[in-house]
XYZ file of C-alpha atoms in Angstrom:
487
model
C 22.971 -8.581 173.175
C 22.261 -4.923 172.392
C 22.487 -2.234 174.394
C 18.905 -0.725 175.167
C 19.166 2.755 173.800
C 18.447 5.513 176.442
C 15.068 6.998 176.034
C 14.415 10.902 175.126
C 13.447 13.002 178.099
C 9.586 12.935 176.212
C 9.246 9.512 175.873
C 10.427 8.920 179.684
C 7.645 11.857 180.357
C 5.083 10.174 178.460
C 3.256 8.296 180.701
C 2.917 11.340 182.979
C 1.384 12.804 180.142
C -0.810 10.873 179.321
C -2.095 10.169 182.941
C -2.363 13.563 183.314
C -4.183 14.395 179.937
C -6.686 11.143 180.360
C -7.360 12.160 183.515
C -8.665 15.460 182.853
C -10.662 14.738 179.799
C -12.038 11.833 181.640
C -12.812 14.027 184.232
C -14.196 17.677 182.051
C -16.931 15.292 180.642
C -17.816 13.413 183.855
C -18.770 16.442 185.908
C -20.837 17.564 182.553
C -22.706 14.407 182.888
C -23.046 15.066 186.946
C -24.221 18.746 186.373
C -27.127 17.483 184.345
C -28.367 14.977 186.520
C -31.687 14.561 188.620
C -31.200 14.740 192.400
C -30.644 10.953 193.583
C -30.925 9.941 189.583
C -28.203 9.011 187.255
C -27.066 11.208 184.331
C -29.311 11.111 181.274
C -26.535 12.365 179.685
C -23.191 10.799 180.488
C -20.411 11.397 177.382
C -16.934 10.333 179.699
C -17.256 6.890 178.509
C -17.437 7.284 174.901
C -14.403 9.702 175.453
C -12.427 7.692 177.159
C -13.086 4.817 174.549
C -12.693 7.239 171.765
C -9.424 8.477 172.901
C -8.101 5.220 173.898
C -8.651 3.865 170.186
C -7.714 6.962 168.358
C -4.599 7.375 170.253
C -3.336 3.978 171.125
C -0.520 5.243 172.774
C -2.789 6.580 175.488
C -4.268 2.961 176.332
C -1.382 2.104 178.471
C -1.557 1.529 181.779
C -1.098 5.173 182.905
C -3.467 6.205 180.440
C -6.238 3.810 181.935
C -5.020 4.689 185.717
C -6.168 8.212 184.258
C -9.194 7.162 183.347
C -10.404 6.001 186.412
C -8.850 8.745 188.781
C -11.270 10.959 186.053
C -14.093 9.112 187.430
C -13.240 9.522 191.297
C -11.876 13.128 191.041
C -15.237 13.913 189.459
C -17.178 11.955 192.066
C -15.789 14.308 194.762
C -17.836 17.235 193.160
C -21.265 14.877 194.355
C -22.372 14.027 197.547
C -22.287 10.457 196.274
C -20.971 7.458 199.066
C -17.703 6.037 198.964
C -19.487 2.633 197.846
C -21.834 4.531 195.246
C -18.494 5.631 194.003
C -17.047 2.541 193.435
C -19.904 0.750 191.823
C -20.732 3.099 189.292
C -16.948 3.428 188.476
C -17.116 -0.374 187.811
C -20.109 0.358 185.721
C -18.105 2.825 183.299
C -15.336 0.946 183.177
C -17.127 -2.473 182.234
C -18.080 -0.854 179.169
C -15.405 0.654 177.753
C -13.345 -2.553 178.585
C -15.368 -4.523 176.467
C -15.879 -2.175 174.311
C -11.885 -1.754 173.923
C -11.490 -5.160 173.528
C -13.629 -5.637 170.842
C -12.613 -2.795 168.787
C -8.763 -3.590 168.846
C -9.750 -6.980 166.604
C -10.688 -4.499 163.841
C -8.073 -2.668 161.393
C -7.296 0.808 161.222
C -9.719 1.037 158.346
C -12.841 0.149 160.025
C -11.899 1.673 163.733
C -11.323 5.016 161.747
C -15.029 4.290 160.116
C -13.888 4.798 156.284
C -15.931 1.436 155.115
C -19.654 1.461 154.525
C -19.261 -1.674 156.677
C -17.697 0.090 159.498
C -20.502 1.408 160.949
C -22.190 -2.189 161.505
C -19.101 -3.086 163.279
C -19.244 -0.053 165.284
C -23.278 -0.644 166.114
C -22.520 -4.328 167.405
C -19.554 -3.287 169.438
C -21.542 -0.734 171.244
C -24.467 -2.761 171.628
C -22.229 -5.416 173.768
C -20.728 -2.416 175.322
C -23.878 -1.043 176.289
C -24.877 -4.365 177.515
C -21.782 -4.826 179.555
C -22.720 -1.715 181.087
C -26.425 -2.628 181.677
C -25.635 -5.862 183.396
C -23.381 -3.646 185.752
C -26.613 -1.777 186.383
C -29.077 -4.356 186.638
C -27.030 -5.049 189.729
C -26.346 -1.442 190.940
C -30.323 -0.429 190.520
C -31.583 -2.548 193.570
C -28.651 -1.904 195.511
C -28.182 1.758 195.205
C -31.455 2.714 194.031
C -33.682 0.518 195.463
C -35.317 -0.100 191.970
C -35.978 -2.733 189.762
C -33.344 -5.429 187.715
C -34.805 -4.864 184.581
C -34.982 -1.163 184.232
C -31.629 -0.565 185.456
C -30.318 -3.138 182.910
C -32.890 -1.641 180.715
C -31.719 2.303 181.816
C -28.066 1.628 181.323
C -28.033 -0.027 178.067
C -30.345 2.723 176.292
C -28.385 5.489 178.015
C -24.632 3.982 176.886
C -25.805 3.047 173.360
C -27.010 6.881 172.571
C -23.848 8.042 174.577
C -21.553 5.735 172.496
C -23.216 5.803 168.910
C -23.030 10.236 169.413
C -19.767 10.649 170.399
C -17.936 7.909 169.516
C -17.907 8.946 166.046
C -16.562 11.793 166.030
C -13.880 10.701 167.961
C -12.663 8.086 165.633
C -13.341 10.040 162.605
C -10.958 12.986 163.734
C -8.543 13.971 161.348
C -4.876 14.016 162.092
C -3.188 17.320 163.162
C -1.876 17.622 159.498
C -5.249 17.602 157.929
C -6.786 20.296 161.029
C -3.476 22.386 160.146
C -4.553 23.145 156.696
C -8.317 23.777 157.634
C -6.800 26.152 160.059
C -5.270 27.917 157.163
C -8.045 27.615 154.737
C -10.340 29.321 157.303
C -8.525 32.522 156.726
C -9.139 32.201 152.990
C -13.117 31.097 152.768
C -14.533 29.950 149.755
C -18.126 29.676 150.760
C -21.084 29.167 148.724
C -24.538 28.691 148.141
C -24.138 24.859 147.612
C -22.224 24.532 150.570
C -24.554 25.922 153.134
C -27.878 25.001 151.973
C -27.177 21.199 153.391
C -26.638 22.857 157.156
C -29.363 25.563 156.638
C -31.967 22.635 155.958
C -30.526 21.248 158.792
C -31.089 23.975 161.010
C -34.059 24.916 159.820
C -35.809 21.449 160.649
C -34.360 21.379 164.110
C -36.310 24.817 164.446
C -38.968 23.027 162.820
C -39.117 19.916 164.928
C -39.593 22.157 168.190
C -42.403 24.244 166.855
C -44.779 21.217 165.548
C -45.639 18.700 168.027
C -46.078 14.983 168.049
C -44.254 12.093 167.460
C -43.347 12.425 163.999
C -41.332 15.904 164.758
C -38.182 13.869 166.212
C -37.356 12.790 162.332
C -37.833 16.136 160.710
C -34.105 16.325 160.821
C -33.351 13.051 158.694
C -33.864 14.189 155.120
C -31.874 17.228 155.878
C -28.768 14.910 157.895
C -29.025 12.712 154.709
C -28.277 15.727 152.550
C -25.246 16.665 154.521
C -23.744 13.158 155.058
C -23.389 13.399 150.925
C -22.508 16.919 151.028
C -19.503 16.994 154.182
C -16.594 14.719 155.010
C -17.382 11.868 157.633
C -16.005 14.001 160.442
C -18.243 16.978 159.732
C -21.431 14.217 159.376
C -20.469 12.956 163.453
C -20.316 16.530 164.708
C -24.137 16.823 163.052
C -25.135 13.669 164.130
C -23.828 14.553 167.912
C -25.552 17.919 167.767
C -28.896 16.444 166.780
C -28.917 13.685 169.541
C -27.664 15.915 171.876
C -29.948 18.573 171.393
C -32.940 16.325 171.146
C -32.429 14.557 174.148
C -32.173 18.128 175.999
C -35.327 19.354 174.107
C -37.477 16.579 175.155
C -35.796 16.294 179.003
C -36.448 20.204 179.360
C -40.232 20.265 177.665
C -39.170 21.887 174.796
C -39.735 19.529 172.545
C -42.904 17.079 172.727
C -43.367 14.004 171.121
C -46.487 12.153 173.595
C -48.831 13.901 175.556
C -50.353 10.447 177.166
C -48.998 9.985 181.018
C -45.394 8.811 180.369
C -44.099 5.181 181.465
C -40.687 4.325 183.151
C -39.714 2.947 179.734
C -40.795 5.764 177.638
C -37.193 7.198 177.157
C -35.879 3.623 176.530
C -37.619 4.158 173.238
C -36.631 7.962 172.444
C -32.991 6.665 173.154
C -32.777 3.866 170.865
C -35.011 5.933 168.045
C -32.347 8.791 168.462
C -29.690 6.017 167.851
C -30.824 4.502 164.924
C -31.643 7.765 163.436
C -28.140 9.245 163.946
C -26.978 5.799 162.522
C -28.535 6.822 159.000
C -26.496 9.925 158.394
C -23.567 8.283 159.373
C -23.860 5.213 157.021
C -24.498 7.299 154.417
C -21.218 9.421 155.466
C -19.361 6.542 155.671
C -20.510 4.760 152.051
C -19.519 8.430 150.666
C -15.839 8.587 152.462
C -15.125 5.167 150.809
C -16.120 6.034 147.625
C -14.389 9.524 147.338
C -11.223 7.553 148.870
C -11.728 5.393 145.671
C -12.167 7.538 143.376
C -9.099 9.680 144.447
C -7.538 6.628 144.273
C -8.336 5.869 140.203
C -8.187 9.699 139.793
C -4.162 9.678 140.994
C -3.221 6.188 139.069
C -5.068 8.007 136.006
C -2.715 10.917 136.272
C 0.576 9.375 137.874
C 3.102 7.243 136.515
C 2.714 3.598 138.088
C 6.370 3.282 138.442
C 7.710 6.090 139.572
C 5.114 7.904 140.856
C 5.866 10.728 138.530
C 3.172 12.494 136.703
C 1.897 11.092 133.375
C 1.352 13.079 130.285
C -2.323 13.210 130.934
C -1.674 14.504 134.775
C 1.205 16.718 133.653
C -0.738 18.541 130.566
C -3.254 20.278 132.604
C -1.649 21.277 135.546
C 1.475 23.049 133.380
C -1.012 24.926 131.676
C -3.031 26.407 135.035
C 0.522 26.832 136.040
C 1.835 28.755 133.187
C -1.529 30.702 133.111
C -0.733 31.957 136.534
C 2.680 32.603 136.030
C 1.925 34.733 132.823
C -0.861 36.617 134.820
C 1.984 37.521 137.885
C 4.468 37.989 134.964
C 7.227 35.625 136.625
C 9.709 33.413 134.827
C 9.539 29.866 134.286
C 11.780 27.012 133.190
C 10.998 24.249 131.888
C 13.847 21.543 131.541
C 13.888 17.865 129.672
C 15.915 14.919 131.850
C 16.958 11.914 129.817
C 18.595 9.005 131.306
C 22.045 7.948 129.347
C 22.116 4.914 127.437
C 19.068 3.500 129.405
C 18.766 0.708 126.708
C 22.167 -0.918 127.823
C 21.461 -1.040 131.537
C 18.163 -3.110 130.604
C 20.456 -4.869 128.213
C 23.088 -5.687 130.504
C 21.426 -6.301 133.780
C 18.052 -6.903 133.242
C 14.428 -4.855 132.858
C 13.863 -5.309 136.970
C 17.063 -3.149 137.949
C 16.662 -0.712 134.909
C 12.957 -0.112 137.190
C 15.084 0.012 140.115
C 17.342 2.563 139.023
C 14.166 4.625 137.599
C 12.643 4.774 141.153
C 15.663 6.438 142.580
C 16.258 8.512 140.212
C 12.585 9.995 140.573
C 13.154 9.732 144.661
C 16.134 11.972 143.772
C 14.724 14.354 141.479
C 11.871 15.036 143.885
C 14.361 16.049 146.676
C 15.378 18.474 145.003
C 12.551 20.159 144.162
C 9.905 22.740 145.498
C 6.372 21.911 146.855
C 5.176 23.781 143.358
C 7.511 22.280 141.025
C 5.795 19.748 138.335
C 7.801 16.503 137.720
C 6.582 13.911 135.309
C 7.642 11.338 133.285
C 6.769 11.654 129.439
C 7.777 7.776 128.561
C 10.531 5.431 129.043
C 13.702 7.185 130.531
C 12.410 10.508 129.606
C 11.412 12.800 132.441
C 10.186 16.959 132.206
C 10.087 19.090 135.008
C 8.621 22.559 135.661
C 9.779 25.073 137.740
C 7.676 28.392 138.140
C 8.883 31.814 139.346
C 12.444 30.739 138.401
C 14.894 32.518 136.706
C 17.657 30.913 134.261
C 20.461 31.364 137.168
C 18.543 29.332 139.708
C 17.145 26.717 137.180
C 20.892 26.124 136.259
C 21.555 25.929 140.044
C 19.312 23.671 140.295
C 19.771 21.048 137.411
C 23.597 21.417 137.934
C 22.800 20.177 141.587
C 20.646 17.599 140.264
C 22.971 16.034 137.639
C 25.708 15.868 139.952
C 23.426 13.487 142.408
C 22.276 11.419 139.562
C 25.844 10.750 138.318
C 26.678 9.610 142.240
C 23.526 7.497 142.144
C 23.622 3.507 142.179
C 21.428 0.388 142.948
C 22.285 -3.111 142.505
C 20.799 -5.721 140.114
C 19.818 -9.306 140.842
C 23.567 -10.656 140.928
C 24.516 -7.328 143.513
C 26.137 -5.575 140.743
C 26.414 -1.841 141.099
C 24.019 0.088 138.511
C 24.629 3.064 137.853
C 23.378 6.116 135.029
C 24.148 9.867 134.264
C 21.738 12.175 132.978
C 21.557 14.838 130.390
C 19.475 17.939 130.630
C 18.106 20.385 128.410
C 16.938 23.844 129.591
C 14.772 26.467 128.573
C 13.545 29.979 130.248
C 11.279 32.630 129.341
C 10.461 35.316 131.205
C 7.364 37.163 131.290
C 4.319 35.439 129.309
C 1.877 34.618 127.226
C 4.178 31.058 127.577
C 3.526 28.265 124.969
C 3.700 25.027 126.701
C 4.214 23.716 123.294
C 7.128 26.048 122.414
C 8.920 25.239 126.088
C 8.718 21.810 125.930
C 9.685 22.004 122.191
C 12.920 24.108 122.883
C 14.012 22.431 126.373
C 13.981 18.819 124.014
C 16.011 20.472 121.376
C 18.418 21.450 124.051
C 18.360 17.951 125.238
C 19.621 16.749 121.941
C 22.340 19.479 122.267
C 23.315 17.524 125.626
C 23.504 14.027 123.823
C 25.411 15.072 120.698
C 27.847 16.790 123.154
C 28.846 14.085 125.154
C 26.010 13.364 127.446
C 26.154 13.858 131.281
C 25.490 17.841 130.855
C 23.246 20.237 130.736
C 22.641 22.546 127.802
C 20.557 25.943 127.123
C 18.390 26.607 123.837
C 19.977 28.544 122.238
C 16.916 31.074 121.801
C 16.887 31.387 125.861
C 15.275 34.721 126.848
C 17.459 37.054 128.971
C 16.571 37.632 132.268
C 14.952 40.497 134.071
C 14.511 41.694 137.649
C 11.116 39.964 137.874
C 10.727 38.983 141.371
C 10.763 35.012 142.211
C 10.261 32.381 145.382
C 13.393 30.854 146.753
C 14.802 27.978 145.852
C 15.227 26.404 149.232
C 13.405 23.512 150.122
């Protein structure tokens, strides 16, 4: 029996972190709903349930006993800011947890891609599950309404169902589509170098304009004025951006209706009037979400196809099609900056003999291991490509000849120490011959550089293999600044 490993301090403290974070979030969004609640009535906008369900799904580690306890604590702490009795607070909390619990159990039956809304069918699942969760809350509301407000059972069912449904459909997609921390960090970096154009701004401006138009022109049709603009945004922006715009539309429209800034019916409003409005808003918000989900799936497929078209399927290195335009662009940038470049041709020695003696599967395994080793010794901006068979090329921008020689010599030693196993569990190893050419300052010719590196490679082959050779016409170094070679 293996001895259990001691947990690190962050692991031991995670339940406490989960408790505190979930408590704070649920309490905050509960207070938002409480402060918008009319006297002696339930809140028309209650985001806490959607937030609790969303964070449990988006961050599964929070869906622990400590996390659920934090959700309950958040509801109860927020209730301290009201005059609600203990009975009322308990019943309302049970109603909140009923919807969140049913939604969580159903969502956990989906795979990761559907939970993140990355497939067109994901929106259908989202709608069906939120309907089930809202119905669970509505059944509790049907019991609570007569007990707490001496109201109608059917009205309690309808009010809770419609309120929860519109809140889930407005808020839950935002949390489920929330990008990872790495993506948001990249967005923060790009924010300081914005690439803003009218083509990117026009969908957003049209959405804002139609929102204003809906306030200026009264009538039942005004509520759908922003729909074309929302669709335009859905096909122009990311899924996450579209969920934010849909949330803005639903929230602002509800606020405008409740405050009287937006009037869609001058006749006397029945008690079920708001149900119809809420369901209508939910269906309107569903339209751009569906379009954005379809676009996200389409873009993911296009990215995958583009990757397959520009990368070698075995090693993951660039192929000729992918290497050539990227290398041309890189050389043009280096010429403008008057920085040096190095091009290295790499060829595994006696690779045909390896395939003949150990089989092509062992040869493929060796090629993949070789490619992984090369990538480990390259910087982020370096280019690595497989030109065919066992021949590869590396382009090192902003690199002098001594630096390039240091890199490829270290790489040669690592490849010589590399070993994989064939089907008979025999060791399979190889060496690599490398030809290198450096040029200081542009203009650069990719054809000339590749030809020079290829000549140096064949010189390495003739001189005994497992060595590095420089092109005889390699230019001398100059003091042009280069970036560090550290990874």
